[in-house]
Each structure stands twice: as structure tokens, then as C-alpha cells.
mmCIF file of C-alpha atoms in Angstrom:
data_model
loop_
_atom_site.group_PDB
_atom_site.id
_atom_site.type_symbol
_atom_site.label_atom_id
_atom_site.label_comp_id
_atom_site.label_asym_id
_atom_site.label_seq_id
_atom_site.Cartn_x
_atom_site.Cartn_y
_atom_site.Cartn_z
ATOM 1 C CA CYS G 1 -6.460 15.954 2.167
ATOM 2 C CA ARG G 2 -4.928 18.022 4.887
ATOM 3 C CA SER G 3 -6.099 17.982 8.474
ATOM 4 C CA SER G 4 -8.971 20.256 9.369
ATOM 5 C CA ASP G 5 -7.329 22.841 11.616
ATOM 6 C CA LYS G 6 -6.827 25.408 8.837
ATOM 7 C CA LYS G 7 -9.386 28.188 8.331
ATOM 8 C CA THR G 8 -10.139 30.578 5.502
ATOM 9 C CA GLU G 9 -9.942 34.332 6.016
ATOM 10 C CA ASP G 10 -13.708 34.239 6.659
ATOM 11 C CA GLY G 11 -13.283 31.637 9.404
ATOM 12 C CA PHE G 12 -14.556 28.606 7.470
ATOM 13 C CA GLU G 13 -12.854 25.213 7.540
ATOM 14 C CA ASP G 14 -10.498 25.601 4.608
ATOM 15 C CA ARG G 15 -11.706 22.742 2.363
ATOM 16 C CA MET G 16 -15.384 23.661 2.653
ATOM 17 C CA GLY G 17 -14.543 27.357 2.332
ATOM 18 C CA VAL G 18 -12.283 27.022 -0.708
ATOM 19 C CA ASN G 19 -13.816 24.063 -2.547
ATOM 20 C CA HIS G 20 -17.494 24.812 -1.981
ATOM 21 C CA LEU G 21 -18.375 28.183 -0.476
ATOM 22 C CA GLY G 22 -15.946 30.202 -2.616
ATOM 23 C CA HIS G 23 -17.233 28.611 -5.810
ATOM 24 C CA PHE G 24 -20.815 28.890 -4.614
ATOM 25 C CA LEU G 25 -20.393 32.628 -4.009
ATOM 26 C CA LEU G 26 -18.631 33.307 -7.321
ATOM 27 C CA THR G 27 -21.220 31.333 -9.284
ATOM 28 C CA ASN G 28 -24.112 33.169 -7.653
ATOM 29 C CA LEU G 29 -22.474 36.544 -8.276
ATOM 30 C CA LEU G 30 -22.156 35.655 -11.974
ATOM 31 C CA LEU G 31 -25.661 34.207 -12.476
ATOM 32 C CA ASP G 32 -27.205 37.328 -14.009
ATOM 33 C CA ILE G 33 -24.379 37.602 -16.553
ATOM 34 C CA LEU G 34 -24.616 33.882 -17.331
ATOM 35 C CA LYS G 35 -28.360 34.177 -17.908
ATOM 36 C CA GLN G 36 -27.877 37.197 -20.182
ATOM 37 C CA SER G 37 -25.261 35.364 -22.253
ATOM 38 C CA GLN G 38 -27.079 32.047 -22.526
ATOM 39 C CA PRO G 39 -26.619 29.391 -23.576
ATOM 40 C CA SER G 40 -24.111 29.161 -20.735
ATOM 41 C CA ARG G 41 -22.613 26.294 -18.773
ATOM 42 C CA ILE G 42 -21.481 26.125 -15.160
ATOM 43 C CA ILE G 43 -18.939 23.457 -14.256
ATOM 44 C CA SER G 44 -17.943 22.507 -10.736
ATOM 45 C CA VAL G 45 -14.969 20.194 -10.299
ATOM 46 C CA THR G 46 -15.681 17.432 -7.828
ATOM 47 C CA SER G 47 -14.262 14.015 -6.988
ATOM 48 C CA TYR G 48 -15.158 10.378 -6.522
ATOM 49 C CA MET G 49 -14.003 10.984 -2.943
ATOM 50 C CA HIS G 50 -17.515 12.261 -2.266
ATOM 51 C CA TRP G 51 -18.542 8.585 -2.032
ATOM 52 C CA GLY G 52 -16.838 8.339 1.364
ATOM 53 C CA THR G 53 -19.064 11.038 2.860
ATOM 54 C CA LEU G 54 -22.379 9.927 4.281
ATOM 55 C CA ASP G 55 -23.665 13.313 5.412
ATOM 56 C CA LEU G 56 -22.712 16.993 5.496
ATOM 57 C CA ASP G 57 -23.072 17.702 9.235
ATOM 58 C CA PHE G 58 -25.493 20.568 8.652
ATOM 59 C CA ASP G 59 -25.214 21.619 12.294
ATOM 60 C CA ASN G 60 -21.608 22.583 11.632
ATOM 61 C CA LEU G 61 -21.440 22.855 7.838
ATOM 62 C CA ALA G 62 -18.654 25.421 7.525
ATOM 63 C CA ASN G 63 -16.603 24.315 10.538
ATOM 64 C CA HIS G 64 -16.915 20.533 10.666
ATOM 65 C CA THR G 65 -14.356 18.738 12.813
ATOM 66 C CA SER G 66 -12.602 16.169 10.675
ATOM 67 C CA THR G 67 -12.810 12.501 11.560
ATOM 68 C CA SER G 68 -10.171 11.438 9.032
ATOM 69 C CA ILE G 69 -7.452 13.069 7.005
ATOM 70 C CA CYS G 70 -9.612 13.263 3.851
ATOM 71 C CA ASP G 71 -13.036 13.741 5.457
ATOM 72 C CA ASN G 72 -13.326 17.488 4.878
ATOM 73 C CA TYR G 73 -12.122 17.153 1.288
ATOM 74 C CA GLY G 74 -14.792 14.510 0.585
ATOM 75 C CA ARG G 75 -17.459 16.653 2.267
ATOM 76 C CA SER G 76 -16.542 19.661 0.137
ATOM 77 C CA LYS G 77 -16.700 17.576 -3.040
ATOM 78 C CA LEU G 78 -20.074 16.150 -2.022
ATOM 79 C CA ALA G 79 -21.229 19.738 -1.486
ATOM 80 C CA ASN G 80 -20.059 20.602 -5.037
ATOM 81 C CA ILE G 81 -22.290 17.904 -6.514
ATOM 82 C CA MET G 82 -25.310 18.758 -4.389
ATOM 83 C CA PHE G 83 -24.869 22.457 -5.210
ATOM 84 C CA ILE G 84 -24.885 21.719 -8.937
ATOM 85 C CA PHE G 85 -27.960 19.489 -8.660
ATOM 86 C CA GLU G 86 -29.932 22.173 -6.798
ATOM 87 C CA LEU G 87 -28.595 24.977 -8.993
ATOM 88 C CA ALA G 88 -29.728 23.127 -12.126
ATOM 89 C CA LYS G 89 -33.259 22.941 -10.732
ATOM 90 C CA ARG G 90 -33.260 26.654 -9.973
ATOM 91 C CA LEU G 91 -31.927 27.497 -13.447
ATOM 92 C CA LYS G 92 -34.382 25.350 -15.384
ATOM 93 C CA GLY G 93 -35.627 27.202 -18.453
ATOM 94 C CA THR G 94 -32.960 29.947 -18.313
ATOM 95 C CA GLY G 95 -30.593 28.537 -20.936
ATOM 96 C CA VAL G 96 -27.911 27.985 -18.277
ATOM 97 C CA THR G 97 -26.888 24.408 -17.544
ATOM 98 C CA ALA G 98 -24.739 23.059 -14.710
ATOM 99 C CA TYR G 99 -22.509 20.016 -14.286
ATOM 100 C CA ALA G 100 -20.408 18.429 -11.552
ATOM 101 C CA VAL G 101 -17.247 16.983 -13.113
ATOM 102 C CA HIS G 102 -14.813 14.403 -11.758
ATOM 103 C CA PRO G 103 -11.595 14.837 -13.795
ATOM 104 C CA GLY G 104 -9.932 11.693 -12.467
ATOM 105 C CA LEU G 105 -6.711 11.378 -10.533
ATOM 106 C CA VAL G 106 -4.633 14.001 -12.332
ATOM 107 C CA VAL G 107 -0.881 14.331 -11.846
ATOM 108 C CA THR G 108 -0.404 18.057 -11.284
ATOM 109 C CA GLU G 109 0.970 20.217 -8.500
ATOM 110 C CA THR G 110 -1.951 19.098 -6.305
ATOM 111 C CA LEU G 111 0.348 17.247 -3.949
ATOM 112 C CA ARG G 112 2.385 20.309 -3.059
ATOM 113 C CA SER G 113 0.142 20.881 -0.028
ATOM 114 C CA VAL G 114 -0.210 17.305 1.214
ATOM 115 C CA ARG G 115 2.541 17.504 3.806
ATOM 116 C CA GLU G 116 1.796 19.919 6.619
ATOM 117 C CA ASP G 117 4.816 19.208 8.781
ATOM 118 C CA ASP G 118 7.844 16.949 9.017
ATOM 119 C CA SER G 119 6.208 14.304 11.203
ATOM 120 C CA THR G 120 6.715 10.700 10.204
ATOM 121 C CA TRP G 121 3.014 10.326 9.370
ATOM 122 C CA SER G 122 3.027 13.368 7.058
ATOM 123 C CA VAL G 123 6.136 12.168 5.225
ATOM 124 C CA ILE G 124 4.710 8.644 4.793
ATOM 125 C CA PHE G 125 1.324 9.979 3.658
ATOM 126 C CA GLU G 126 2.987 12.257 1.114
ATOM 127 C CA LYS G 127 5.028 9.364 -0.313
ATOM 128 C CA ILE G 128 1.969 7.121 -0.553
ATOM 129 C CA MET G 129 -0.023 9.854 -2.321
ATOM 130 C CA HIS G 130 2.815 10.490 -4.793
ATOM 131 C CA GLN G 131 2.971 6.782 -5.625
ATOM 132 C CA MET G 132 -0.801 6.559 -6.117
ATOM 133 C CA PHE G 133 -0.796 9.588 -8.402
ATOM 134 C CA TRP G 134 2.076 8.292 -10.517
ATOM 135 C CA LEU G 135 0.701 4.736 -10.710
ATOM 136 C CA TYR G 136 -2.961 5.526 -11.353
ATOM 137 C CA GLY G 137 -3.048 9.161 -12.392
ATOM 138 C CA THR G 138 -3.331 10.792 -15.778
ATOM 139 C CA ASP G 139 -1.615 13.860 -17.153
ATOM 140 C CA ALA G 140 -3.317 17.258 -17.171
ATOM 141 C CA ARG G 141 -4.354 16.975 -20.824
ATOM 142 C CA GLU G 142 -6.180 13.682 -20.288
ATOM 143 C CA GLY G 143 -7.541 14.858 -16.952
ATOM 144 C CA SER G 144 -9.087 17.923 -18.552
ATOM 145 C CA GLN G 145 -11.114 15.960 -21.101
ATOM 146 C CA THR G 146 -14.279 15.578 -19.003
ATOM 147 C CA THR G 147 -14.249 19.279 -18.173
ATOM 148 C CA VAL G 148 -13.889 20.134 -21.865
ATOM 149 C CA TYR G 149 -16.685 17.663 -22.639
ATOM 150 C CA ALA G 150 -18.944 19.385 -20.084
ATOM 151 C CA ALA G 151 -18.116 22.808 -21.491
ATOM 152 C CA LEU G 152 -18.445 22.103 -25.195
ATOM 153 C CA ASP G 153 -20.187 18.873 -26.122
ATOM 154 C CA PRO G 154 -23.427 19.623 -28.025
ATOM 155 C CA SER G 155 -25.100 16.489 -26.621
ATOM 156 C CA LEU G 156 -25.243 18.186 -23.200
ATOM 157 C CA GLN G 157 -26.954 21.339 -24.434
ATOM 158 C CA ASN G 158 -30.342 20.338 -23.008
ATOM 159 C CA VAL G 159 -29.033 18.267 -20.096
ATOM 160 C CA SER G 160 -28.315 19.827 -16.704
ATOM 161 C CA GLY G 161 -27.672 18.866 -13.108
ATOM 162 C CA LYS G 162 -25.549 15.825 -13.913
ATOM 163 C CA PHE G 163 -22.416 14.226 -12.490
ATOM 164 C CA LEU G 164 -19.851 13.578 -15.237
ATOM 165 C CA ALA G 165 -16.748 11.380 -15.235
ATOM 166 C CA ARG G 166 -14.786 9.817 -18.095
ATOM 167 C CA CYS G 167 -16.698 11.982 -20.574
ATOM 168 C CA LYS G 168 -20.072 10.505 -19.721
ATOM 169 C CA ILE G 169 -22.908 10.916 -17.256
ATOM 170 C CA GLU G 170 -22.472 8.742 -14.159
ATOM 171 C CA ALA G 171 -24.457 8.208 -10.989
ATOM 172 C CA PRO G 172 -23.085 9.907 -7.884
ATOM 173 C CA SER G 173 -23.395 8.489 -4.381
ATOM 174 C CA PRO G 174 -26.966 8.035 -3.124
ATOM 175 C CA TYR G 175 -26.556 10.847 -0.580
ATOM 176 C CA ALA G 176 -25.419 13.253 -3.318
ATOM 177 C CA SER G 177 -28.820 12.718 -4.971
ATOM 178 C CA ASP G 178 -30.818 13.624 -1.838
ATOM 179 C CA GLU G 179 -32.940 16.532 -3.119
ATOM 180 C CA ALA G 180 -33.991 17.767 0.340
ATOM 181 C CA ALA G 181 -30.379 17.794 1.527
ATOM 182 C CA ALA G 182 -29.253 19.607 -1.647
ATOM 183 C CA LYS G 183 -31.887 22.319 -1.114
ATOM 184 C CA LYS G 184 -30.876 22.657 2.538
ATOM 185 C CA LEU G 185 -27.200 22.941 1.538
ATOM 186 C CA TYR G 186 -28.006 25.634 -1.041
ATOM 187 C CA ASP G 187 -30.069 27.680 1.411
ATOM 188 C CA MET G 188 -27.457 27.361 4.165
ATOM 189 C CA SER G 189 -24.683 28.314 1.752
ATOM 190 C CA LEU G 190 -26.592 31.454 0.757
ATOM 191 C CA LYS G 191 -26.655 32.490 4.433
ATOM 192 C CA LEU G 192 -22.995 31.603 5.032
ATOM 193 C CA VAL G 193 -21.823 33.806 2.138
ATOM 194 C CA ASN G 194 -24.301 36.579 3.007
ATOM 195 C CA LEU G 195 -26.417 36.430 -0.155
#
């Protein structure tokens, strides 16, 4: 949840560029291979933090100015879910299914990039995040279970375009389920990555 002043090499706000647009591009570049090797599954890792995002700011999708320290992260994770929902519709009948997966709060090296500088706020934020992860987080093995479930569980073979957490289908935020917004996001993402 870093501040929003960092940019990708392509000039995108770094969270939207890395968490959404990079995965969007890679997935679309692999679609023909995935269709040829069906049954195939596409998994996008997202987060419950998408619940804090009420819209995607389509006027400035790739370069949104952050209003809070975790705003851009939440927006990128909302975009992951909406991408999967729209992708599943477009892949219907191809033998390729798609899932948005929340792995939980996993204690990994994720926090290595929390602190951007040595300011008092950054140090305090880093300490708070470390405490939250250690108090409420799970280890990598437990955190990977929903992803493994999405990749391998036979019960999902004919189910697609779902948000998964704790090894079950859950409802995402109401905005994440907005079909018109998901289509708009998909079409805008195609243009942003030049597809």
C-alpha cells in the first residue's frame, strides 16, 4: 500500500500497472494457447481490500491520484475481479475458466516494500502492518490453499467468473459485480496495453 507517486516503465501508476494491466496483458497474450490446451484455468490473485473501492475512476484509470495510502492497491484488486468476471463471459464455451482468488493475509515478504522512506509515518505504518500480519496472517502454505483449490478442484470445472476465498465461492463487493463497468474496464485495458 505505497503512495501513488511511483510509475511503471510504461508510465502507469505502479499498482494498477503491475497488479492489473500486466496480468491483463499476459493473460490475453496466452489466451490462444489456453484455449488449445483446454480445459484450462486462469487465476487472478485479488484481495478483500477491493471492498474499500467504490469506483475505478475511468477518466484516469491508469494514472489515478491516490486519496489514501491503500487506495490504488484496492483499485487494482477491484480491477482484477472485474477483469475475471468479464473474461469469463468472453470465454464461455471455450473450456477455459477464470477465477479471482483472495488468498487471505499471508505472512510473506510482501511487507518489504511498505516503507518508502524514513519518515515517522512510514516507520509507524510499517510497524502496524507487521503486527497485523503476524497477529492475523497465515503462512504461505495455508495462504496458497484457495489458489490451489481454484486450480485443481474438480467441483469448479464447469464454474467460471467467480470470486473465491477460504476455498469457497464468496460474493465480492457490489461494485465488483457491475457488468457494465467490468466490460468498460476490459475494453479500456485492451487499449491501454495496445491490444
